[in-house]
Coordinates of C-alpha atoms in Angstrom, one line a residue:
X1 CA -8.8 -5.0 -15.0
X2 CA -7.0 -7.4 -17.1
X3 CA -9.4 -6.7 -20.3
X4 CA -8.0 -2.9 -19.9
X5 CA -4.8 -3.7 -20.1
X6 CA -2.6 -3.4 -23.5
X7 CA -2.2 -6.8 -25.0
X8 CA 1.4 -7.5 -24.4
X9 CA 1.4 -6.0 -20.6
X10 CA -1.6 -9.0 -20.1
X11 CA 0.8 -11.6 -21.7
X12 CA 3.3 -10.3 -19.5
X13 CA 1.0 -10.9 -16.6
X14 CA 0.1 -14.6 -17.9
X15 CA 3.7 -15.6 -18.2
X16 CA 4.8 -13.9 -14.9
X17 CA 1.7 -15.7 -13.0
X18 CA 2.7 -17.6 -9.9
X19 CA 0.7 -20.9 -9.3
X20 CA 1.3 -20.5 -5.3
X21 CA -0.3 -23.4 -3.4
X22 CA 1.8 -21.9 -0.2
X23 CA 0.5 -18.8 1.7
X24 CA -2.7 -18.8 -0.5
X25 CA -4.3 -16.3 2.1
X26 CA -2.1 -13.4 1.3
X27 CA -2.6 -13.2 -2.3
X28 CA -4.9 -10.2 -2.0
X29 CA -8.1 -9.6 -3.3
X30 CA -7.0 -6.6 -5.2
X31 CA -10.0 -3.3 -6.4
X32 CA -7.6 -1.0 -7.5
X33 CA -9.1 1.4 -9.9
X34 CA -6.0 3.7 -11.4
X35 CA -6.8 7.3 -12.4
X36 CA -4.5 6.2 -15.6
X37 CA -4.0 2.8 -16.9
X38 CA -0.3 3.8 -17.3
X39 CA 0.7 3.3 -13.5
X40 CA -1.0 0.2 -13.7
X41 CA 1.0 -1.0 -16.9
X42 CA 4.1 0.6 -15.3
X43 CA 4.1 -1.4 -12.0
X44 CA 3.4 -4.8 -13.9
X45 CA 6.4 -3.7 -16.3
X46 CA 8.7 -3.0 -13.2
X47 CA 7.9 -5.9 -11.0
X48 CA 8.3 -8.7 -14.2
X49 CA 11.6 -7.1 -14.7
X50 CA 12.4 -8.4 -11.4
X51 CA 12.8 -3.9 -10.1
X52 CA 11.1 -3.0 -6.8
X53 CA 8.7 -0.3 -7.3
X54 CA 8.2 2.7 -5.1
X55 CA 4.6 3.8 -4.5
X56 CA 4.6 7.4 -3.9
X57 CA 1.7 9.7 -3.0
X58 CA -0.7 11.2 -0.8
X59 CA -2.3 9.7 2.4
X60 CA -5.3 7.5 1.1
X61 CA -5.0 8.2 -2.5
X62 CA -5.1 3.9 -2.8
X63 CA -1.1 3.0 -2.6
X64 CA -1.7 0.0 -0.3
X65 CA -5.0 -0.9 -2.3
X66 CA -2.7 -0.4 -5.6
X67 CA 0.0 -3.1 -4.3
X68 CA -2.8 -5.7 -3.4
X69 CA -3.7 -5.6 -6.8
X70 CA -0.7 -6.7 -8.2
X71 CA -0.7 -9.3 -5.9
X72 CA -3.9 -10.1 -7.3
X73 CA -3.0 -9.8 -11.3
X74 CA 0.0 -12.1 -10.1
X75 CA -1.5 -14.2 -7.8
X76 CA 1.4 -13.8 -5.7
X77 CA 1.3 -13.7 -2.3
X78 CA 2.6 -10.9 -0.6
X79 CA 3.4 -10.5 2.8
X80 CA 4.1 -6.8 4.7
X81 CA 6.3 -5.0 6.8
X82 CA 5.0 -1.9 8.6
X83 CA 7.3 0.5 9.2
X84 CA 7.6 2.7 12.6
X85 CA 10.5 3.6 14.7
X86 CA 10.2 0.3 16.6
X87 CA 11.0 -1.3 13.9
X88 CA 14.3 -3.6 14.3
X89 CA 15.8 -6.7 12.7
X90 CA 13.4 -8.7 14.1
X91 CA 10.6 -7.4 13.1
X92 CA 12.1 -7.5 9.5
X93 CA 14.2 -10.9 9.5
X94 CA 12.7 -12.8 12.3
X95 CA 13.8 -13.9 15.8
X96 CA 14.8 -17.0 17.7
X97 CA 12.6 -19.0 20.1
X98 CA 12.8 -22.0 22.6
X99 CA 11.1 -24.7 21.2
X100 CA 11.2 -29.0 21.8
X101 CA 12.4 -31.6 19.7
X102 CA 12.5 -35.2 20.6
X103 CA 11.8 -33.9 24.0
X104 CA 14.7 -32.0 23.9
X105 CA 15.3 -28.6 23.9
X106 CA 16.4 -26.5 21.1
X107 CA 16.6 -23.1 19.9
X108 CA 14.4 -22.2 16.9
X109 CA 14.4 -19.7 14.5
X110 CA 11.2 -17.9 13.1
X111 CA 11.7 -16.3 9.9
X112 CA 10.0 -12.8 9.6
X113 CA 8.3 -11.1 6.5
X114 CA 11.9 -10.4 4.3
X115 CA 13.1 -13.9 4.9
X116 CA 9.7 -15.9 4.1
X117 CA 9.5 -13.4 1.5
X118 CA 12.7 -14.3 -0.2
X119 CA 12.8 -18.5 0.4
X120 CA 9.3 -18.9 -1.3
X121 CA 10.2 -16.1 -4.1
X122 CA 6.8 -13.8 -3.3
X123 CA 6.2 -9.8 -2.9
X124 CA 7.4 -7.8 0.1
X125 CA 5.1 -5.1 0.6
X126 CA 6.8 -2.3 3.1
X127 CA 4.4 0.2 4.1
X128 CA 5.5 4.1 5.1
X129 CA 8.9 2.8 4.4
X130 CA 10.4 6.5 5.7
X131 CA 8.8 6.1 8.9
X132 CA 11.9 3.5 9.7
X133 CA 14.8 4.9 11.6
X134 CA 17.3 5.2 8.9
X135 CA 19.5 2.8 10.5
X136 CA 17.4 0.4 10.1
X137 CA 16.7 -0.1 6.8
X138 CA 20.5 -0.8 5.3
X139 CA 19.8 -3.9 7.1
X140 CA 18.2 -5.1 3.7
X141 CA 20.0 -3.0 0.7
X142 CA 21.6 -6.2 -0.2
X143 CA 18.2 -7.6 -0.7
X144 CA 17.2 -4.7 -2.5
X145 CA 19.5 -4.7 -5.3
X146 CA 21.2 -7.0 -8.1
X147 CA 22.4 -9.0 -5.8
X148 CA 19.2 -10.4 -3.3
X149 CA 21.0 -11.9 -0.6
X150 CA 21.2 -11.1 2.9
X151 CA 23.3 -12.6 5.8
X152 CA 20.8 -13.5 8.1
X153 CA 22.5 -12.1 11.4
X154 CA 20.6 -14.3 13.8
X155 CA 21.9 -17.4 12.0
X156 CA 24.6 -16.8 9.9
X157 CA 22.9 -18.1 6.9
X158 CA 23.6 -16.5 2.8
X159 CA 19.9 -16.5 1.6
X160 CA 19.1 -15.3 -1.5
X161 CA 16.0 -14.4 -3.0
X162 CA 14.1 -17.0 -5.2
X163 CA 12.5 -16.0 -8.7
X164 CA 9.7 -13.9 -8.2
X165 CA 10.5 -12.4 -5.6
X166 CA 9.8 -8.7 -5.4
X167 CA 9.3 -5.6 -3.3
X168 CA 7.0 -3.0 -3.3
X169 CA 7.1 -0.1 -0.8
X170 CA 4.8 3.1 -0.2
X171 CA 5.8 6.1 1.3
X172 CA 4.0 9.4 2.3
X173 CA 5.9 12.6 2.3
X174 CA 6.1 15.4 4.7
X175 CA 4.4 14.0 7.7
X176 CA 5.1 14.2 11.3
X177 CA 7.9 10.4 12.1
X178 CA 9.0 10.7 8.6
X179 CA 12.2 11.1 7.3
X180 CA 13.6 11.6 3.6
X181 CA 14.9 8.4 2.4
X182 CA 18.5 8.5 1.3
X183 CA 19.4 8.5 -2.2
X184 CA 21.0 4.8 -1.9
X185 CA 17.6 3.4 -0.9
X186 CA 16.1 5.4 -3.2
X187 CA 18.1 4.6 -5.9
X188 CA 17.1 0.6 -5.4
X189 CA 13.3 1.7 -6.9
X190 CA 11.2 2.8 -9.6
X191 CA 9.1 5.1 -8.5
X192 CA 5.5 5.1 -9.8
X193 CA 3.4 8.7 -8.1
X194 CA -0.2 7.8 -7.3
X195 CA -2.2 10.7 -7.1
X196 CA -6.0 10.9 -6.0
X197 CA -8.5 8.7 -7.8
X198 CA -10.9 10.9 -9.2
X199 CA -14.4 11.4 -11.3
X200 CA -15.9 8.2 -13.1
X201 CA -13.1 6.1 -11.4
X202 CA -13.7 7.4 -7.9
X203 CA -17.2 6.8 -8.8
X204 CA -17.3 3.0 -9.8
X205 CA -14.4 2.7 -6.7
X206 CA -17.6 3.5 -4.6
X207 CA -20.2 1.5 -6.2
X208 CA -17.9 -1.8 -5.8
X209 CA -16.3 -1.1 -2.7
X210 CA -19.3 0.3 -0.3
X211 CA -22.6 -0.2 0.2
X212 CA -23.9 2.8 -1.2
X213 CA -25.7 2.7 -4.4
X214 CA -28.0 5.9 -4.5
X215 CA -26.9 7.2 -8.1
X216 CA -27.5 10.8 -6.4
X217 CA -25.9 10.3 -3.2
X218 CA -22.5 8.7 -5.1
X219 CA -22.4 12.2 -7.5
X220 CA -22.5 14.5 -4.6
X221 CA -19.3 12.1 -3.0
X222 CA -17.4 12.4 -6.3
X223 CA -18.1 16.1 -6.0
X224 CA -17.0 16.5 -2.2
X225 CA -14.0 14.5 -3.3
X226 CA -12.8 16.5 -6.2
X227 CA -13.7 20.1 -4.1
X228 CA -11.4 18.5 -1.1
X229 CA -8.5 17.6 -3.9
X230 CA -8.4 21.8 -5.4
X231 CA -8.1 22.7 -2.1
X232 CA -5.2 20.4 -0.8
X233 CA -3.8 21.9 -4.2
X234 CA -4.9 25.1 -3.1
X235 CA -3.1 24.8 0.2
X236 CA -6.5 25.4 2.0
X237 CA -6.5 21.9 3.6
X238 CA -4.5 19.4 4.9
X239 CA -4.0 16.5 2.5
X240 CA -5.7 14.0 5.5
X241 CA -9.0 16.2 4.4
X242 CA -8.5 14.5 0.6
X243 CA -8.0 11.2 1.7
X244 CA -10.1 8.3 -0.5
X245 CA -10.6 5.8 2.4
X246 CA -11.7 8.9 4.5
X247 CA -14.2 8.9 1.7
X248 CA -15.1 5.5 1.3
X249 CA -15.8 5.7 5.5
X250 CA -17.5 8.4 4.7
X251 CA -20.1 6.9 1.9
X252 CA -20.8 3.6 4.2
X253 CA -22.0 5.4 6.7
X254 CA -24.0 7.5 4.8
X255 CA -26.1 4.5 4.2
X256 CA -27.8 4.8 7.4
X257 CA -26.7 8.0 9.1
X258 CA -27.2 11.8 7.4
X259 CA -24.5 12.3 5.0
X260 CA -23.2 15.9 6.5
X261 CA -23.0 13.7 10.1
X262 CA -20.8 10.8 8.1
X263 CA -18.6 13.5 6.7
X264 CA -17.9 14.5 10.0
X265 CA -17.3 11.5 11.7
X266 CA -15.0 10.6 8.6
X267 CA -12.9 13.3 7.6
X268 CA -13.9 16.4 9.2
X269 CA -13.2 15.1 12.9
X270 CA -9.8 14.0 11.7
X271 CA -8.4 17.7 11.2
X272 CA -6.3 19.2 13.6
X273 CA -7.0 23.2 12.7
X274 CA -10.4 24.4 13.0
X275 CA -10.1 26.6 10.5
X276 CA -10.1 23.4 8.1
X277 CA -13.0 21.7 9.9
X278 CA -14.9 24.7 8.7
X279 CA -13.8 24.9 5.5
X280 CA -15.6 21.4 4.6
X281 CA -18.6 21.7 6.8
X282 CA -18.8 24.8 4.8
X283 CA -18.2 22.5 1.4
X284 CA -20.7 19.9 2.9
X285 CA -23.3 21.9 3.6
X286 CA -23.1 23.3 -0.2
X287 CA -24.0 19.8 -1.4
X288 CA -25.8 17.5 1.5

């Protein structure tokens, strides 16, 4: 990855590279292949700026897989928030606990993704950031821009962030939970769109991340792929039919079930109308 990059984006990378001997485990193992370079260039431009960057796309088009990867390239760990309508402060900040000291005891507190994120100056990854309640989320604008601080409510503690700190969010439009985020959150991000990996990339995704390796069997997957993408664009399908870790599923299993019987299981099963399910046994069948 690093060989394709333009010169001065990889000095960028080796001055901005953290040497983390904390939290060694969540500096991700990275695989992201980008359909163009320039969202990969993009996101490393953003992030050593200090911005948050805003991962925007379809469901399994590789936005998660994207941010691991610059947490890779940085070796930087990154630790996540998962967003849903339970989310609360907690969940984001951390919560207090009983514990003993000296045989005493005392009350705790357990720091949670935003503030371990922001004392050791590492990524915040927040996944399907507009499936938060929007109340929720204005807990952390403060940490979101120029300023990086929060007031930790369950203490009273000023924290701000420490260099290197960063967040990167994802967020998939139009489905069912999901609201539009308002423009002051919106605001606090460069937004990068990922869109569907396709053709040689799609193909060497496969070869290194499954363990299917029939030259033949790989071609026709690249095909099904790029068929499923037209007709999302089409309007034929629902975008869950296009989805590249549907694929991936879809490619392992192949390995030692029939092909037409892992497409099912992987992506076929997953479509609500059955007037889609068809559609792509229909494509399937035209290739396996």
């Amino acid at each position: 990855m690093i060989n394709r990059l333009p010169k001065e984006i990889a000095n960028i990378l080796h001055t901005n590279k953290k040497n983390s001997s904390q939290f060694e485990e969540l500096i991700r193992k990275g695989g992201y292949l980008p359909p163009e370079m320039e969202l990969m260039v993009d996101a490393i431009t953003a992030l050593s700026m200090g911005k948050n960057i805003l991962l925007k796309g379809p469901t399994g088009a590789g936005k998660t897989k994207f941010a691991e990867t610059l947490s890779n390239l940085f070796n930087q760990p990154m630790f996540s928030v998962n967003c849903s309508v339970d989310l609360d402060a907690e969940s984001l900040l951390g919560f207090k606990t009983l514990a003993y000291k000296e045989e005493k005891q005392v009350i705790e507190f357990v720091p949670g993704p935003v503030i371990n994120s922001m004392n050791h100056g590492h990524f915040l990854y927040i996944d399907e950031i507009n499936m938060a309640k929007p109340e929720t989320l204005p807990l952390i604008n403060g940490v979101l821009d120029y300023r990086r601080t929060i007031t930790n409510p369950f203490t009273n503690e000023v924290i701000t962030a420490k260099d290197g700190f960063n967040v990167i969010a994802a967020i998939n439009e139009g489905y069912v939970g999901t609201v539009p985020l308002n423009e002051a959150l919106k605001n606090r991000f460069v937004v990068i769109e990922v869109p569907y990996i396709e053709g040689e990339q799609l193909k060497q995704l496969i070869q290194s991340n499954t363990q299917l390796k029939d030259s033949r069997s790989i071609e026709l997957f690249v095909k099904l792929s790029g068929d499923l993408i037209n007709a999302v664009n089409q309007g034929k399908v629902a975008e869950d039919a296009a989805s590249i870790r549907a694929l991936l599923d879809a490619c392992d299993l192949s390995v030692l079930i029939p092909p037409k019987r892992a497409i099912l299981r992987s992506i076929v099963d997953k479509l609500d109308e059955e007037r889609e399910r068809e559609f792509v046994k229909n494509l399937a069948d035209t290739l396996f």
